[in-house]
mmCIF file of C-alpha atoms in Angstrom:
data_model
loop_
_atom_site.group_PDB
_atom_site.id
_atom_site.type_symbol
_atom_site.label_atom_id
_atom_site.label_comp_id
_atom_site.label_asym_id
_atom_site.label_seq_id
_atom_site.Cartn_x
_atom_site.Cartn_y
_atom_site.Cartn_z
ATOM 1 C CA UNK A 1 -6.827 -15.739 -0.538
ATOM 2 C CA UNK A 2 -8.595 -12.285 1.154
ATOM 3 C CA UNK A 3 -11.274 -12.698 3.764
ATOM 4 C CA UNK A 4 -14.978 -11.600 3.073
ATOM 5 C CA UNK A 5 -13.967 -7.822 4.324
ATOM 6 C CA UNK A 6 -11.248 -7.665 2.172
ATOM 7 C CA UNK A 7 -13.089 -8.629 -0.795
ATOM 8 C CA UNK A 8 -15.640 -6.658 -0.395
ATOM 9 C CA UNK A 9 -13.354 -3.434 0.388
ATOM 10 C CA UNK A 10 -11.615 -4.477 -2.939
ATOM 11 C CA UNK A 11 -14.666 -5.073 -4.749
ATOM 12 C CA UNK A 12 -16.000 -1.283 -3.938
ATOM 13 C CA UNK A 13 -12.489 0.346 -5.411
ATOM 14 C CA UNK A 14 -12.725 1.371 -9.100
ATOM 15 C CA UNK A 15 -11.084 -0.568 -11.852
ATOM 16 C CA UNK A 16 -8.364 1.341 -14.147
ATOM 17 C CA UNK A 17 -8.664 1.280 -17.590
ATOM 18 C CA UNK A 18 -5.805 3.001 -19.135
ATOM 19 C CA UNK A 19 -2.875 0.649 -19.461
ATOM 20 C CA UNK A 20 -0.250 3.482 -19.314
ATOM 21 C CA UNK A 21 3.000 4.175 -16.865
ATOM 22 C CA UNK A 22 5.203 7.189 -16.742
ATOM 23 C CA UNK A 23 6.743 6.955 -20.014
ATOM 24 C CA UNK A 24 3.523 7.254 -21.323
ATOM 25 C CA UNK A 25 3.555 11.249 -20.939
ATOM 26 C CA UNK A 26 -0.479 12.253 -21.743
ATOM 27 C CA UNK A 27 -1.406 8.393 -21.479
ATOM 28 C CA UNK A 28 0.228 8.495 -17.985
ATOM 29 C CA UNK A 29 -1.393 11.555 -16.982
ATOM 30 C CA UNK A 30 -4.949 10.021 -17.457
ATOM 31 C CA UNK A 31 -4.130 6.952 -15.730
ATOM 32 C CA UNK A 32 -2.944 9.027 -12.605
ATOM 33 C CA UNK A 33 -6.388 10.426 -13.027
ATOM 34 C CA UNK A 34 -7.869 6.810 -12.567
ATOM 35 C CA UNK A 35 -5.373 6.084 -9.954
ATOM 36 C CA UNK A 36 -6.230 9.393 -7.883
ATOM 37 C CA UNK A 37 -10.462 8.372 -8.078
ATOM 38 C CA UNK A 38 -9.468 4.866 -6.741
ATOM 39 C CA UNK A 39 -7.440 5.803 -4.017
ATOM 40 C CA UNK A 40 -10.018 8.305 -2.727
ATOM 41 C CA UNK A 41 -12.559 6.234 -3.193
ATOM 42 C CA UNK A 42 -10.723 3.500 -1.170
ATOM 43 C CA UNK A 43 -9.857 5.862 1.707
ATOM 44 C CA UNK A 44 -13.155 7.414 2.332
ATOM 45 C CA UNK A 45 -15.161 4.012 1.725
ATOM 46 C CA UNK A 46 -11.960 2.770 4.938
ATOM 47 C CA UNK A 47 -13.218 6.021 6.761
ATOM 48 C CA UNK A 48 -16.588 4.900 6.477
ATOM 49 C CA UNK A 49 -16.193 1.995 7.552
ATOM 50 C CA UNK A 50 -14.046 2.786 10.547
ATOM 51 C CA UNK A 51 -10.993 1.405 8.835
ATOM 52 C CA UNK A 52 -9.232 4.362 8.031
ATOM 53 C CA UNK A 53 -5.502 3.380 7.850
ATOM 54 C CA UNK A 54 -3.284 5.310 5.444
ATOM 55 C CA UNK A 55 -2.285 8.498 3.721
ATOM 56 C CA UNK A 56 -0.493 8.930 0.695
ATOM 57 C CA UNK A 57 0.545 11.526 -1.612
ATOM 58 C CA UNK A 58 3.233 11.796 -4.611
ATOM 59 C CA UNK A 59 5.739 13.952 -6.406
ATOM 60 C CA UNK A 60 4.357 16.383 -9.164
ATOM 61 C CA UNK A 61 4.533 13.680 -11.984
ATOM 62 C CA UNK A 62 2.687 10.791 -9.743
ATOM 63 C CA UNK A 63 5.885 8.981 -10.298
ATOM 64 C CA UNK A 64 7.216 8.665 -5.981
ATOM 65 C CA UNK A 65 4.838 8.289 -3.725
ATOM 66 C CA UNK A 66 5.390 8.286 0.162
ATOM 67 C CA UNK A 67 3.218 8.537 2.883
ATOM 68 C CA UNK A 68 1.915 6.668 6.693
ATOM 69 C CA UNK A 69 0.426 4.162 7.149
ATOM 70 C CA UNK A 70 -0.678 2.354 10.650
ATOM 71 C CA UNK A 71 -2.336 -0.558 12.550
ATOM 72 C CA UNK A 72 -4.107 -0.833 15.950
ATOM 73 C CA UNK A 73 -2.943 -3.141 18.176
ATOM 74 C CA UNK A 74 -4.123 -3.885 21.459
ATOM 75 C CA UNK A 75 -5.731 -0.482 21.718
ATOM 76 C CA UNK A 76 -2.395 1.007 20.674
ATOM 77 C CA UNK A 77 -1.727 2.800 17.560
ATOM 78 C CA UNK A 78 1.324 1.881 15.459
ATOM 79 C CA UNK A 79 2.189 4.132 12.922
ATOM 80 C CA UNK A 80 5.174 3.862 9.888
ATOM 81 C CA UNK A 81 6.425 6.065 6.982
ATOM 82 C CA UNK A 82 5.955 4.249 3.898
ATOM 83 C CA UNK A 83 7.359 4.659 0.009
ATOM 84 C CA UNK A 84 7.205 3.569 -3.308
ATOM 85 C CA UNK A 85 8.404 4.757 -6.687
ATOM 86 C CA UNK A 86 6.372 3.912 -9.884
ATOM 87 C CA UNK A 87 8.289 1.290 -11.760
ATOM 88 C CA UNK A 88 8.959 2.558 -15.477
ATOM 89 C CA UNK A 89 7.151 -0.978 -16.557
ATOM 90 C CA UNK A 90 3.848 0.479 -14.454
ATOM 91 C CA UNK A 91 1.234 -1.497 -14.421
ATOM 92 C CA UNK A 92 2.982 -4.264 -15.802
ATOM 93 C CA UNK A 93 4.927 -4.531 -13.048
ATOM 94 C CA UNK A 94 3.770 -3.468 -9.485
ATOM 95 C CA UNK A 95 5.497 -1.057 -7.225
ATOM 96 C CA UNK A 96 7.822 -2.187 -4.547
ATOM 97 C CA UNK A 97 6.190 -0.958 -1.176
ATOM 98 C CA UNK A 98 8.934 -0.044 1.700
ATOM 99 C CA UNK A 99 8.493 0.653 5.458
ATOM 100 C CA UNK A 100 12.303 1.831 5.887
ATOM 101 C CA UNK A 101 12.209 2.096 9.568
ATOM 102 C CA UNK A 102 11.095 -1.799 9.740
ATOM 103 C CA UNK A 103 14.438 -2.621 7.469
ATOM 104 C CA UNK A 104 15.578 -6.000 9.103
ATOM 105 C CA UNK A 105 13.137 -6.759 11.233
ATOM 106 C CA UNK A 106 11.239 -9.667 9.355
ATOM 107 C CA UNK A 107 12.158 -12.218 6.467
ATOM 108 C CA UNK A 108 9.534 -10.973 4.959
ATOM 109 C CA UNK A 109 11.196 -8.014 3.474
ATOM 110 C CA UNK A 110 14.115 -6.956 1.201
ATOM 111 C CA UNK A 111 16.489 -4.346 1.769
ATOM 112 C CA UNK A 112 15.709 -0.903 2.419
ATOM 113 C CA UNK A 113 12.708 -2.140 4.143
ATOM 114 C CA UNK A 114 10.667 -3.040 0.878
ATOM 115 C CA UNK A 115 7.917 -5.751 1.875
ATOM 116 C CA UNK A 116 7.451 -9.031 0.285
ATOM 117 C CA UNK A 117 4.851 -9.544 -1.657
ATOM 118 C CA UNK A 118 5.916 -11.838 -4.390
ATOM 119 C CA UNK A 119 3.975 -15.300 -2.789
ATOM 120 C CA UNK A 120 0.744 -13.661 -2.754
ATOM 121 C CA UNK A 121 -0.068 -10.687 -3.935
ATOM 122 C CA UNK A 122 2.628 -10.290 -7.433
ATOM 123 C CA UNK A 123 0.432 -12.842 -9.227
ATOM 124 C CA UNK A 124 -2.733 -11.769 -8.043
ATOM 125 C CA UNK A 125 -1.506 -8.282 -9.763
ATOM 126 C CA UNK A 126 -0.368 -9.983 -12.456
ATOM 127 C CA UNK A 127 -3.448 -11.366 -13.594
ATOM 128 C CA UNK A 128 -5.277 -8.078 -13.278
ATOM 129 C CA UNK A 129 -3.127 -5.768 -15.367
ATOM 130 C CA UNK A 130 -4.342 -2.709 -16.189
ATOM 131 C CA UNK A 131 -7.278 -3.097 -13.992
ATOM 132 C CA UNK A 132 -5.457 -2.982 -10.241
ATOM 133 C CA UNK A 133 -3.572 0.476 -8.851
ATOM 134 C CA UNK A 134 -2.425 1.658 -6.076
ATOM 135 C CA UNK A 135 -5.431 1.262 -3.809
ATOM 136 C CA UNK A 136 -5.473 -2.089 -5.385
ATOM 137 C CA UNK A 137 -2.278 -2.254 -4.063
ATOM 138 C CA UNK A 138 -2.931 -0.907 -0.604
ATOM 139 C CA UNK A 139 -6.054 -2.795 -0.014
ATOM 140 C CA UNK A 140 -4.200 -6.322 -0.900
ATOM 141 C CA UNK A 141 -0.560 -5.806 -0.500
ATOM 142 C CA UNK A 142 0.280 -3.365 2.402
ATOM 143 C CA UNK A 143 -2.820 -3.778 4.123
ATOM 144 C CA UNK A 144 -2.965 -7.924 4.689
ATOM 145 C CA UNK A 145 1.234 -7.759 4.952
ATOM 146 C CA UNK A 146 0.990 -4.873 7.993
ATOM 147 C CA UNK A 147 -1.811 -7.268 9.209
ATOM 148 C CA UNK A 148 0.071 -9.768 10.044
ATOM 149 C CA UNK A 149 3.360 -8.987 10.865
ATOM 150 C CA UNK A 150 3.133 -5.852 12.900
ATOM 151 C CA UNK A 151 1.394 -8.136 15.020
ATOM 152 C CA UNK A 152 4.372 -10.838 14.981
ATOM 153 C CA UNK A 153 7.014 -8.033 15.468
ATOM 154 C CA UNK A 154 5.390 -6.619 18.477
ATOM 155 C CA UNK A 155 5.358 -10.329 20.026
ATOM 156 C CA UNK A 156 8.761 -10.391 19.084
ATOM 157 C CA UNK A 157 9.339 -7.092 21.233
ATOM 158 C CA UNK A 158 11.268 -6.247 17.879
ATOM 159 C CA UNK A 159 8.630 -3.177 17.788
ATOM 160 C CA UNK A 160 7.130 -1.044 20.739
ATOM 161 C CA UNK A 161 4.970 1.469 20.845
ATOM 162 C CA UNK A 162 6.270 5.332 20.368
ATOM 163 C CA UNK A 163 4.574 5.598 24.785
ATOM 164 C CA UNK A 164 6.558 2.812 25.834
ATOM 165 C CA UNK A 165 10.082 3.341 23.841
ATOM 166 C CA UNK A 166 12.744 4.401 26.232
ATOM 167 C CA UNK A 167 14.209 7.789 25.207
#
């Protein structure tokens, strides 16, 4: 499924442990602790590899999350809002990732701009309950889906760059 790079970014982030969600009040609290030590991991481990590609922060209670994330493209820099709530059935069931801005652009989305990932990555996710998180879910679900269809959408002309957008 994920190239070499990809599975050895994915291999480097931290497995979870706790199998809690936000119901789970001190459970849940432990297993944002988890989720926090992946997710940094994941971004400076993308820094250090000169893949740096996302931000992401949340509400008080870890429960909406919302941040940017981008992609290079011939030398250009494209770069989206992104957002997710926790669903209550966390981490049975993984969070719906939207690009709202990108609402209607591609199939491969539902609406309010949430990306599909139910070919690929919902069983991969799935089978790794409570092990995956969020960087799981950055690394291969947002990252491999802005891959290729930013890409595809700029060939389409349905996206331009912020420098060449007339005002």
């Amino acid at each position: 499924m994920a190239d070499e790079a990809t599975r050895k970014a994915v291999s480097e982030i931290p497995l979870l442990k706790t199998n809690a969600g936000p119901r789970d009040k001190e459970l849940w609290v432990q297993r944002l602790k988890e989720e926090y030590l992946a997710l940094i991991k994941y971004v400076e481990n993308n820094k250090n590899a000169d893949n740096d590609w996302f931000r992401l922060e949340s509400n008080k209670e870890g429960t909406r999350w919302f941040g940017k994330c981008w992609l290079i493209h011939d030398l250009l820099k494209y770069e989206f809002d992104m957002e997710f709530d926790i669903p209550v059935t966390y981490p049975a069931t993984a969070p719906e990732v939207a690009i709202p801005e990108l609402d209607g652009k591609t199939a491969k989305m539902y609406r309010g701009g949430k990306i599909c990932l139910t070919d690929h990555f919902k069983p991969l996710w799935a089978r790794n309950v409570p092990k995956f998180g969020l960087a799981h879910l950055m690394a291969l679900g947002l990252g491999p889906w802005l891959a290729v269809e930013i890409p595809e959408l700029i060939a389409k002309g349905l996206i331009q760059h912020k420098e060449h957008q007339s005002s």
